[in-house]
Amino acid sequence: MTQVSMTVNGGAVVADVEPRTLLADFLRGEMQLTGTHLGCEQGVCGACTVVLDGRIQRSCITFAADCDGADVTTIEGFDDDPTMEELREAFSEHHALQCGFCTPGMLTTARDIVLRLGDIDERALREELSGNLCRCTGYVGIVAAIKKVATGRSPTSRPRWHRSSSGSRAQGCRLRRLRRQVPPSRGRRLQPWQLQSVDPRAARQSRNGCR
């Protein structure tokens, strides 16, 4: 067991975790913060998105033990956040949710986009959302809702790392990836001419030799 100390939704948490425990499982099981959903469990669908030291992160591919000293915010931690309140109202107005499974992660990503980029054009917005999948409504309502909140806003600066009261960079959060990393396409569909043919023998040699 490994002891970790982190801040979750503004409260201090100290717990013993198995080295292989994922942050998503820790939040859902130990903290009972079930708004963090588990979908693909490979870091692709975005349902498990949380804010980790000021940046959105897939909690299903992040070890809880690597988050010692971190500041974690889940969807439950945004109850009194004015930007999130605007987004919730806009999502409802534009019918941007149906089953709701993707919505916590989608809202978390949307808040990051609005605060980080401000008044963003639709093409760039869709690119930013490419790591969050919705299989019910499509993306028209989601894009419209985020555009409504983002319109007229200026981007806000934010630190790369959470700063403690002493001003030192928070410890931990070496964000290791499990199974595989999100590919550069981030969920975008590749066209046939964008795919490269690979010699299977060369691929096997590369994997075996780690060259």
JSON list of C-alpha atoms in Angstrom, two decimals:
[
{"chain": "A", "resi": 1, "resn": "MET", "atom": "CA", "xyz": [0.00, 0.00, 0.00]},
{"chain": "A", "resi": 2, "resn": "THR", "atom": "CA", "xyz": [1.07, 3.56, -0.72]},
{"chain": "A", "resi": 3, "resn": "GLN", "atom": "CA", "xyz": [-0.08, 6.55, 1.31]},
{"chain": "A", "resi": 4, "resn": "VAL", "atom": "CA", "xyz": [-1.19, 9.53, -0.75]},
{"chain": "A", "resi": 5, "resn": "SER", "atom": "CA", "xyz": [-2.21, 13.00, 0.29]},
{"chain": "A", "resi": 6, "resn": "MET", "atom": "CA", "xyz": [-4.20, 15.10, -2.14]},
{"chain": "A", "resi": 7, "resn": "THR", "atom": "CA", "xyz": [-6.85, 17.78, -2.28]},
{"chain": "A", "resi": 8, "resn": "VAL", "atom": "CA", "xyz": [-10.17, 16.62, -3.74]},
{"chain": "A", "resi": 9, "resn": "ASN", "atom": "CA", "xyz": [-12.82, 19.25, -4.43]},
{"chain": "A", "resi": 10, "resn": "GLY", "atom": "CA", "xyz": [-11.19, 21.60, -1.92]},
{"chain": "A", "resi": 11, "resn": "GLY", "atom": "CA", "xyz": [-10.87, 19.09, 0.92]},
{"chain": "A", "resi": 12, "resn": "ALA", "atom": "CA", "xyz": [-7.72, 17.37, 2.16]},
{"chain": "A", "resi": 13, "resn": "VAL", "atom": "CA", "xyz": [-7.65, 13.61, 1.66]},
{"chain": "A", "resi": 14, "resn": "VAL", "atom": "CA", "xyz": [-5.11, 11.13, 3.04]},
{"chain": "A", "resi": 15, "resn": "ALA", "atom": "CA", "xyz": [-5.52, 7.49, 2.07]},
{"chain": "A", "resi": 16, "resn": "ASP", "atom": "CA", "xyz": [-3.66, 4.24, 1.53]},
{"chain": "A", "resi": 17, "resn": "VAL", "atom": "CA", "xyz": [-3.97, 2.93, -2.02]},
{"chain": "A", "resi": 18, "resn": "GLU", "atom": "CA", "xyz": [-2.66, -0.02, -3.97]},
{"chain": "A", "resi": 19, "resn": "PRO", "atom": "CA", "xyz": [0.03, 1.04, -6.46]},
{"chain": "A", "resi": 20, "resn": "ARG", "atom": "CA", "xyz": [-2.16, -0.13, -9.35]},
{"chain": "A", "resi": 21, "resn": "THR", "atom": "CA", "xyz": [-5.30, 1.73, -8.21]},
{"chain": "A", "resi": 22, "resn": "LEU", "atom": "CA", "xyz": [-6.56, 4.15, -10.85]},
{"chain": "A", "resi": 23, "resn": "LEU", "atom": "CA", "xyz": [-7.60, 7.64, -9.91]},
{"chain": "A", "resi": 24, "resn": "ALA", "atom": "CA", "xyz": [-11.07, 7.03, -11.35]},
{"chain": "A", "resi": 25, "resn": "ASP", "atom": "CA", "xyz": [-11.56, 3.94, -9.19]},
{"chain": "A", "resi": 26, "resn": "PHE", "atom": "CA", "xyz": [-10.28, 5.79, -6.13]},
{"chain": "A", "resi": 27, "resn": "LEU", "atom": "CA", "xyz": [-12.66, 8.69, -6.69]},
{"chain": "A", "resi": 28, "resn": "ARG", "atom": "CA", "xyz": [-15.66, 6.47, -7.33]},
{"chain": "A", "resi": 29, "resn": "GLY", "atom": "CA", "xyz": [-14.96, 3.75, -4.77]},
{"chain": "A", "resi": 30, "resn": "GLU", "atom": "CA", "xyz": [-13.19, 5.43, -1.88]},
{"chain": "A", "resi": 31, "resn": "MET", "atom": "CA", "xyz": [-14.58, 8.97, -2.25]},
{"chain": "A", "resi": 32, "resn": "GLN", "atom": "CA", "xyz": [-18.04, 8.01, -3.56]},
{"chain": "A", "resi": 33, "resn": "LEU", "atom": "CA", "xyz": [-17.71, 10.68, -6.25]},
{"chain": "A", "resi": 34, "resn": "THR", "atom": "CA", "xyz": [-19.61, 8.75, -8.89]},
{"chain": "A", "resi": 35, "resn": "GLY", "atom": "CA", "xyz": [-20.00, 11.70, -11.25]},
{"chain": "A", "resi": 36, "resn": "THR", "atom": "CA", "xyz": [-16.66, 10.58, -12.68]},
{"chain": "A", "resi": 37, "resn": "HIS", "atom": "CA", "xyz": [-17.88, 7.97, -15.15]},
{"chain": "A", "resi": 38, "resn": "LEU", "atom": "CA", "xyz": [-16.00, 4.99, -16.57]},
{"chain": "A", "resi": 39, "resn": "GLY", "atom": "CA", "xyz": [-16.57, 4.27, -20.24]},
{"chain": "A", "resi": 40, "resn": "CYS", "atom": "CA", "xyz": [-13.74, 2.93, -22.40]},
{"chain": "A", "resi": 41, "resn": "GLU", "atom": "CA", "xyz": [-11.21, 2.76, -19.52]},
{"chain": "A", "resi": 42, "resn": "GLN", "atom": "CA", "xyz": [-8.48, 3.46, -22.08]},
{"chain": "A", "resi": 43, "resn": "GLY", "atom": "CA", "xyz": [-8.38, 7.26, -21.99]},
{"chain": "A", "resi": 44, "resn": "VAL", "atom": "CA", "xyz": [-10.27, 7.66, -25.27]},
{"chain": "A", "resi": 45, "resn": "CYS", "atom": "CA", "xyz": [-13.93, 8.49, -24.56]},
{"chain": "A", "resi": 46, "resn": "GLY", "atom": "CA", "xyz": [-13.44, 11.32, -22.03]},
{"chain": "A", "resi": 47, "resn": "ALA", "atom": "CA", "xyz": [-16.23, 10.22, -19.65]},
{"chain": "A", "resi": 48, "resn": "CYS", "atom": "CA", "xyz": [-13.76, 10.09, -16.74]},
{"chain": "A", "resi": 49, "resn": "THR", "atom": "CA", "xyz": [-12.35, 13.60, -17.26]},
{"chain": "A", "resi": 50, "resn": "VAL", "atom": "CA", "xyz": [-11.36, 15.51, -14.13]},
{"chain": "A", "resi": 51, "resn": "VAL", "atom": "CA", "xyz": [-9.25, 18.61, -13.49]},
{"chain": "A", "resi": 52, "resn": "LEU", "atom": "CA", "xyz": [-5.82, 17.71, -12.14]},
{"chain": "A", "resi": 53, "resn": "ASP", "atom": "CA", "xyz": [-3.58, 20.58, -11.05]},
{"chain": "A", "resi": 54, "resn": "GLY", "atom": "CA", "xyz": [-5.48, 22.97, -13.29]},
{"chain": "A", "resi": 55, "resn": "ARG", "atom": "CA", "xyz": [-5.55, 20.79, -16.40]},
{"chain": "A", "resi": 56, "resn": "ILE", "atom": "CA", "xyz": [-8.07, 18.29, -17.65]},
{"chain": "A", "resi": 57, "resn": "GLN", "atom": "CA", "xyz": [-6.95, 14.68, -17.29]},
{"chain": "A", "resi": 58, "resn": "ARG", "atom": "CA", "xyz": [-8.33, 11.22, -17.98]},
{"chain": "A", "resi": 59, "resn": "SER", "atom": "CA", "xyz": [-8.64, 9.66, -14.54]},
{"chain": "A", "resi": 60, "resn": "CYS", "atom": "CA", "xyz": [-9.03, 6.14, -15.94]},
{"chain": "A", "resi": 61, "resn": "ILE", "atom": "CA", "xyz": [-5.39, 6.09, -17.09]},
{"chain": "A", "resi": 62, "resn": "THR", "atom": "CA", "xyz": [-3.87, 7.92, -14.12]},
{"chain": "A", "resi": 63, "resn": "PHE", "atom": "CA", "xyz": [-2.57, 6.12, -11.04]},
{"chain": "A", "resi": 64, "resn": "ALA", "atom": "CA", "xyz": [-3.93, 7.43, -7.75]},
{"chain": "A", "resi": 65, "resn": "ALA", "atom": "CA", "xyz": [-0.50, 6.86, -6.19]},
{"chain": "A", "resi": 66, "resn": "ASP", "atom": "CA", "xyz": [1.04, 9.25, -8.71]},
{"chain": "A", "resi": 67, "resn": "CYS", "atom": "CA", "xyz": [-1.25, 12.05, -7.54]},
{"chain": "A", "resi": 68, "resn": "ASP", "atom": "CA", "xyz": [0.38, 12.60, -4.16]},
{"chain": "A", "resi": 69, "resn": "GLY", "atom": "CA", "xyz": [0.28, 16.34, -3.49]},
{"chain": "A", "resi": 70, "resn": "ALA", "atom": "CA", "xyz": [-2.17, 17.01, -6.31]},
{"chain": "A", "resi": 71, "resn": "ASP", "atom": "CA", "xyz": [-5.28, 19.16, -6.52]},
{"chain": "A", "resi": 72, "resn": "VAL", "atom": "CA", "xyz": [-8.15, 17.17, -8.05]},
{"chain": "A", "resi": 73, "resn": "THR", "atom": "CA", "xyz": [-11.55, 18.56, -8.99]},
{"chain": "A", "resi": 74, "resn": "THR", "atom": "CA", "xyz": [-14.40, 16.34, -10.16]},
{"chain": "A", "resi": 75, "resn": "ILE", "atom": "CA", "xyz": [-17.75, 17.41, -11.58]},
{"chain": "A", "resi": 76, "resn": "GLU", "atom": "CA", "xyz": [-19.15, 17.51, -8.03]},
{"chain": "A", "resi": 77, "resn": "GLY", "atom": "CA", "xyz": [-16.58, 20.16, -7.13]},
{"chain": "A", "resi": 78, "resn": "PHE", "atom": "CA", "xyz": [-18.06, 22.65, -9.62]},
{"chain": "A", "resi": 79, "resn": "ASP", "atom": "CA", "xyz": [-21.46, 23.02, -7.91]},
{"chain": "A", "resi": 80, "resn": "ASP", "atom": "CA", "xyz": [-20.81, 26.68, -7.05]},
{"chain": "A", "resi": 81, "resn": "ASP", "atom": "CA", "xyz": [-18.70, 27.50, -10.10]},
{"chain": "A", "resi": 82, "resn": "PRO", "atom": "CA", "xyz": [-20.33, 30.32, -12.14]},
{"chain": "A", "resi": 83, "resn": "THR", "atom": "CA", "xyz": [-18.90, 29.17, -15.48]},
{"chain": "A", "resi": 84, "resn": "MET", "atom": "CA", "xyz": [-20.14, 25.63, -14.90]},
{"chain": "A", "resi": 85, "resn": "GLU", "atom": "CA", "xyz": [-23.56, 26.96, -13.97]},
{"chain": "A", "resi": 86, "resn": "GLU", "atom": "CA", "xyz": [-23.73, 28.82, -17.28]},
{"chain": "A", "resi": 87, "resn": "LEU", "atom": "CA", "xyz": [-22.68, 25.69, -19.13]},
{"chain": "A", "resi": 88, "resn": "ARG", "atom": "CA", "xyz": [-25.29, 23.54, -17.39]},
{"chain": "A", "resi": 89, "resn": "GLU", "atom": "CA", "xyz": [-28.03, 26.00, -18.31]},
{"chain": "A", "resi": 90, "resn": "ALA", "atom": "CA", "xyz": [-26.80, 26.19, -21.90]},
{"chain": "A", "resi": 91, "resn": "PHE", "atom": "CA", "xyz": [-26.62, 22.39, -22.20]},
{"chain": "A", "resi": 92, "resn": "SER", "atom": "CA", "xyz": [-30.22, 22.17, -21.04]},
{"chain": "A", "resi": 93, "resn": "GLU", "atom": "CA", "xyz": [-31.37, 24.96, -23.35]},
{"chain": "A", "resi": 94, "resn": "HIS", "atom": "CA", "xyz": [-29.70, 23.44, -26.43]},
{"chain": "A", "resi": 95, "resn": "HIS", "atom": "CA", "xyz": [-30.64, 19.83, -25.59]},
{"chain": "A", "resi": 96, "resn": "ALA", "atom": "CA", "xyz": [-26.97, 18.90, -25.42]},
{"chain": "A", "resi": 97, "resn": "LEU", "atom": "CA", "xyz": [-27.51, 15.73, -23.42]},
{"chain": "A", "resi": 98, "resn": "GLN", "atom": "CA", "xyz": [-29.63, 12.63, -23.70]},
{"chain": "A", "resi": 99, "resn": "CYS", "atom": "CA", "xyz": [-28.55, 9.62, -21.64]},
{"chain": "A", "resi": 100, "resn": "GLY", "atom": "CA", "xyz": [-26.16, 11.88, -19.71]},
{"chain": "A", "resi": 101, "resn": "PHE", "atom": "CA", "xyz": [-23.33, 9.38, -19.40]},
{"chain": "A", "resi": 102, "resn": "CYS", "atom": "CA", "xyz": [-20.80, 11.56, -21.22]},
{"chain": "A", "resi": 103, "resn": "THR", "atom": "CA", "xyz": [-22.09, 14.83, -19.74]},
{"chain": "A", "resi": 104, "resn": "PRO", "atom": "CA", "xyz": [-19.88, 15.18, -16.61]},
{"chain": "A", "resi": 105, "resn": "GLY", "atom": "CA", "xyz": [-16.72, 14.73, -18.66]},
{"chain": "A", "resi": 106, "resn": "MET", "atom": "CA", "xyz": [-18.10, 16.87, -21.48]},
{"chain": "A", "resi": 107, "resn": "LEU", "atom": "CA", "xyz": [-18.95, 19.71, -19.08]},
{"chain": "A", "resi": 108, "resn": "THR", "atom": "CA", "xyz": [-15.52, 19.50, -17.44]},
{"chain": "A", "resi": 109, "resn": "THR", "atom": "CA", "xyz": [-13.83, 19.76, -20.82]},
{"chain": "A", "resi": 110, "resn": "ALA", "atom": "CA", "xyz": [-16.20, 22.53, -21.89]},
{"chain": "A", "resi": 111, "resn": "ARG", "atom": "CA", "xyz": [-15.34, 24.60, -18.82]},
{"chain": "A", "resi": 112, "resn": "ASP", "atom": "CA", "xyz": [-11.65, 24.20, -19.58]},
{"chain": "A", "resi": 113, "resn": "ILE", "atom": "CA", "xyz": [-12.20, 25.34, -23.18]},
{"chain": "A", "resi": 114, "resn": "VAL", "atom": "CA", "xyz": [-14.23, 28.39, -22.18]},
{"chain": "A", "resi": 115, "resn": "LEU", "atom": "CA", "xyz": [-11.76, 29.55, -19.54]},
{"chain": "A", "resi": 116, "resn": "ARG", "atom": "CA", "xyz": [-8.61, 28.73, -21.49]},
{"chain": "A", "resi": 117, "resn": "LEU", "atom": "CA", "xyz": [-9.58, 29.85, -25.00]},
{"chain": "A", "resi": 118, "resn": "GLY", "atom": "CA", "xyz": [-12.50, 32.23, -24.57]},
{"chain": "A", "resi": 119, "resn": "ASP", "atom": "CA", "xyz": [-14.46, 33.11, -27.71]},
{"chain": "A", "resi": 120, "resn": "ILE", "atom": "CA", "xyz": [-13.42, 30.19, -29.90]},
{"chain": "A", "resi": 121, "resn": "ASP", "atom": "CA", "xyz": [-14.54, 29.51, -33.47]},
{"chain": "A", "resi": 122, "resn": "GLU", "atom": "CA", "xyz": [-16.60, 26.40, -34.17]},
{"chain": "A", "resi": 123, "resn": "ARG", "atom": "CA", "xyz": [-13.91, 24.48, -36.04]},
{"chain": "A", "resi": 124, "resn": "ALA", "atom": "CA", "xyz": [-11.40, 24.90, -33.23]},
{"chain": "A", "resi": 125, "resn": "LEU", "atom": "CA", "xyz": [-14.08, 24.07, -30.67]},
{"chain": "A", "resi": 126, "resn": "ARG", "atom": "CA", "xyz": [-14.88, 20.78, -32.37]},
{"chain": "A", "resi": 127, "resn": "GLU", "atom": "CA", "xyz": [-11.19, 19.97, -32.41]},
{"chain": "A", "resi": 128, "resn": "GLU", "atom": "CA", "xyz": [-10.95, 20.65, -28.68]},
{"chain": "A", "resi": 129, "resn": "LEU", "atom": "CA", "xyz": [-13.94, 18.36, -28.08]},
{"chain": "A", "resi": 130, "resn": "SER", "atom": "CA", "xyz": [-12.54, 15.50, -30.14]},
{"chain": "A", "resi": 131, "resn": "GLY", "atom": "CA", "xyz": [-11.38, 13.68, -27.01]},
{"chain": "A", "resi": 132, "resn": "ASN", "atom": "CA", "xyz": [-14.91, 13.52, -25.58]},
{"chain": "A", "resi": 133, "resn": "LEU", "atom": "CA", "xyz": [-17.32, 11.13, -27.25]},
{"chain": "A", "resi": 134, "resn": "CYS", "atom": "CA", "xyz": [-21.12, 11.35, -27.27]},
{"chain": "A", "resi": 135, "resn": "ARG", "atom": "CA", "xyz": [-23.06, 8.49, -28.82]},
{"chain": "A", "resi": 136, "resn": "CYS", "atom": "CA", "xyz": [-26.56, 9.90, -28.28]},
{"chain": "A", "resi": 137, "resn": "THR", "atom": "CA", "xyz": [-27.09, 13.47, -29.37]},
{"chain": "A", "resi": 138, "resn": "GLY", "atom": "CA", "xyz": [-24.26, 14.12, -31.76]},
{"chain": "A", "resi": 139, "resn": "TYR", "atom": "CA", "xyz": [-22.40, 17.37, -31.26]},
{"chain": "A", "resi": 140, "resn": "VAL", "atom": "CA", "xyz": [-24.60, 20.12, -32.71]},
{"chain": "A", "resi": 141, "resn": "GLY", "atom": "CA", "xyz": [-26.28, 20.94, -29.40]},
{"chain": "A", "resi": 142, "resn": "ILE", "atom": "CA", "xyz": [-23.07, 20.53, -27.43]},
{"chain": "A", "resi": 143, "resn": "VAL", "atom": "CA", "xyz": [-21.17, 22.91, -29.71]},
{"chain": "A", "resi": 144, "resn": "ALA", "atom": "CA", "xyz": [-24.03, 25.42, -29.67]},
{"chain": "A", "resi": 145, "resn": "ALA", "atom": "CA", "xyz": [-24.19, 25.36, -25.87]},
{"chain": "A", "resi": 146, "resn": "ILE", "atom": "CA", "xyz": [-20.47, 25.92, -25.42]},
{"chain": "A", "resi": 147, "resn": "LYS", "atom": "CA", "xyz": [-20.43, 28.64, -28.08]},
{"chain": "A", "resi": 148, "resn": "LYS", "atom": "CA", "xyz": [-23.18, 30.48, -26.23]},
{"chain": "A", "resi": 149, "resn": "VAL", "atom": "CA", "xyz": [-21.14, 30.57, -23.02]},
{"chain": "A", "resi": 150, "resn": "ALA", "atom": "CA", "xyz": [-17.82, 31.28, -24.75]},
{"chain": "A", "resi": 151, "resn": "THR", "atom": "CA", "xyz": [-19.05, 34.11, -26.98]},
{"chain": "A", "resi": 152, "resn": "GLY", "atom": "CA", "xyz": [-17.53, 37.44, -25.99]},
{"chain": "A", "resi": 153, "resn": "ARG", "atom": "CA", "xyz": [-15.16, 35.94, -23.44]},
{"chain": "A", "resi": 154, "resn": "SER", "atom": "CA", "xyz": [-11.43, 36.52, -23.31]},
{"chain": "A", "resi": 155, "resn": "PRO", "atom": "CA", "xyz": [-9.06, 33.65, -22.54]},
{"chain": "A", "resi": 156, "resn": "THR", "atom": "CA", "xyz": [-7.74, 33.53, -18.99]},
{"chain": "A", "resi": 157, "resn": "SER", "atom": "CA", "xyz": [-4.20, 32.58, -18.07]},
{"chain": "A", "resi": 158, "resn": "ARG", "atom": "CA", "xyz": [-3.67, 29.69, -15.71]},
{"chain": "A", "resi": 159, "resn": "PRO", "atom": "CA", "xyz": [-0.60, 28.04, -14.17]},
{"chain": "A", "resi": 160, "resn": "ARG", "atom": "CA", "xyz": [0.69, 24.81, -15.63]},
{"chain": "A", "resi": 161, "resn": "TRP", "atom": "CA", "xyz": [0.93, 23.38, -12.12]},
{"chain": "A", "resi": 162, "resn": "HIS", "atom": "CA", "xyz": [-1.09, 23.91, -8.98]},
{"chain": "A", "resi": 163, "resn": "ARG", "atom": "CA", "xyz": [0.74, 26.17, -6.52]},
{"chain": "A", "resi": 164, "resn": "SER", "atom": "CA", "xyz": [0.66, 25.42, -2.80]},
{"chain": "A", "resi": 165, "resn": "SER", "atom": "CA", "xyz": [0.50, 28.13, -0.14]},
{"chain": "A", "resi": 166, "resn": "SER", "atom": "CA", "xyz": [4.30, 28.17, -0.04]},
{"chain": "A", "resi": 167, "resn": "GLY", "atom": "CA", "xyz": [4.44, 28.83, -3.76]},
{"chain": "A", "resi": 168, "resn": "SER", "atom": "CA", "xyz": [6.31, 25.61, -4.53]},
{"chain": "A", "resi": 169, "resn": "ARG", "atom": "CA", "xyz": [5.15, 23.31, -7.27]},
{"chain": "A", "resi": 170, "resn": "ALA", "atom": "CA", "xyz": [2.90, 20.54, -6.02]},
{"chain": "A", "resi": 171, "resn": "GLN", "atom": "CA", "xyz": [4.56, 17.17, -5.67]},
{"chain": "A", "resi": 172, "resn": "GLY", "atom": "CA", "xyz": [3.59, 14.05, -7.56]},
{"chain": "A", "resi": 173, "resn": "CYS", "atom": "CA", "xyz": [1.24, 13.73, -10.50]},
{"chain": "A", "resi": 174, "resn": "ARG", "atom": "CA", "xyz": [3.71, 12.10, -12.81]},
{"chain": "A", "resi": 175, "resn": "LEU", "atom": "CA", "xyz": [0.98, 11.24, -15.23]},
{"chain": "A", "resi": 176, "resn": "ARG", "atom": "CA", "xyz": [1.78, 7.74, -16.39]},
{"chain": "A", "resi": 177, "resn": "ARG", "atom": "CA", "xyz": [-0.44, 6.22, -19.01]},
{"chain": "A", "resi": 178, "resn": "LEU", "atom": "CA", "xyz": [-1.87, 2.70, -18.87]},
{"chain": "A", "resi": 179, "resn": "ARG", "atom": "CA", "xyz": [-2.42, 0.40, -21.80]},
{"chain": "A", "resi": 180, "resn": "ARG", "atom": "CA", "xyz": [-1.99, 3.06, -24.45]},
{"chain": "A", "resi": 181, "resn": "GLN", "atom": "CA", "xyz": [-1.94, 6.80, -24.90]},
{"chain": "A", "resi": 182, "resn": "VAL", "atom": "CA", "xyz": [-4.62, 8.72, -26.74]},
{"chain": "A", "resi": 183, "resn": "PRO", "atom": "CA", "xyz": [-3.51, 8.78, -30.37]},
{"chain": "A", "resi": 184, "resn": "PRO", "atom": "CA", "xyz": [-2.62, 12.15, -31.95]},
{"chain": "A", "resi": 185, "resn": "SER", "atom": "CA", "xyz": [-5.92, 12.08, -33.85]},
{"chain": "A", "resi": 186, "resn": "ARG", "atom": "CA", "xyz": [-7.74, 12.33, -30.47]},
{"chain": "A", "resi": 187, "resn": "GLY", "atom": "CA", "xyz": [-10.72, 10.48, -31.81]},
{"chain": "A", "resi": 188, "resn": "ARG", "atom": "CA", "xyz": [-10.87, 12.04, -35.27]},
{"chain": "A", "resi": 189, "resn": "ARG", "atom": "CA", "xyz": [-11.70, 9.71, -38.12]},
{"chain": "A", "resi": 190, "resn": "LEU", "atom": "CA", "xyz": [-8.73, 9.31, -40.45]},
{"chain": "A", "resi": 191, "resn": "GLN", "atom": "CA", "xyz": [-9.25, 9.24, -44.18]},
{"chain": "A", "resi": 192, "resn": "PRO", "atom": "CA", "xyz": [-7.82, 6.34, -46.23]},
{"chain": "A", "resi": 193, "resn": "TRP", "atom": "CA", "xyz": [-5.13, 8.53, -47.78]},
{"chain": "A", "resi": 194, "resn": "GLN", "atom": "CA", "xyz": [-3.93, 9.52, -44.30]},
{"chain": "A", "resi": 195, "resn": "LEU", "atom": "CA", "xyz": [-3.08, 5.94, -43.38]},
{"chain": "A", "resi": 196, "resn": "GLN", "atom": "CA", "xyz": [0.40, 4.60, -44.00]},
{"chain": "A", "resi": 197, "resn": "SER", "atom": "CA", "xyz": [1.12, 1.01, -44.95]},
{"chain": "A", "resi": 198, "resn": "VAL", "atom": "CA", "xyz": [3.47, -0.78, -42.56]},
{"chain": "A", "resi": 199, "resn": "ASP", "atom": "CA", "xyz": [5.55, -3.88, -43.19]},
{"chain": "A", "resi": 200, "resn": "PRO", "atom": "CA", "xyz": [4.38, -6.33, -40.46]},
{"chain": "A", "resi": 201, "resn": "ARG", "atom": "CA", "xyz": [7.88, -7.85, -40.20]},
{"chain": "A", "resi": 202, "resn": "ALA", "atom": "CA", "xyz": [9.45, -4.43, -39.62]},
{"chain": "A", "resi": 203, "resn": "ALA", "atom": "CA", "xyz": [6.80, -3.62, -37.02]},
{"chain": "A", "resi": 204, "resn": "ARG", "atom": "CA", "xyz": [7.47, -6.84, -35.11]},
{"chain": "A", "resi": 205, "resn": "GLN", "atom": "CA", "xyz": [11.23, -6.25, -35.19]},
{"chain": "A", "resi": 206, "resn": "SER", "atom": "CA", "xyz": [10.74, -2.69, -33.92]},
{"chain": "A", "resi": 207, "resn": "ARG", "atom": "CA", "xyz": [8.57, -3.87, -31.02]},
{"chain": "A", "resi": 208, "resn": "ASN", "atom": "CA", "xyz": [10.88, -6.76, -30.07]},
{"chain": "A", "resi": 209, "resn": "GLY", "atom": "CA", "xyz": [14.07, -4.76, -30.32]},
{"chain": "A", "resi": 210, "resn": "CYS", "atom": "CA", "xyz": [12.72, -1.50, -28.86]},
{"chain": "A", "resi": 211, "resn": "ARG", "atom": "CA", "xyz": [14.77, 0.38, -31.44]}
]
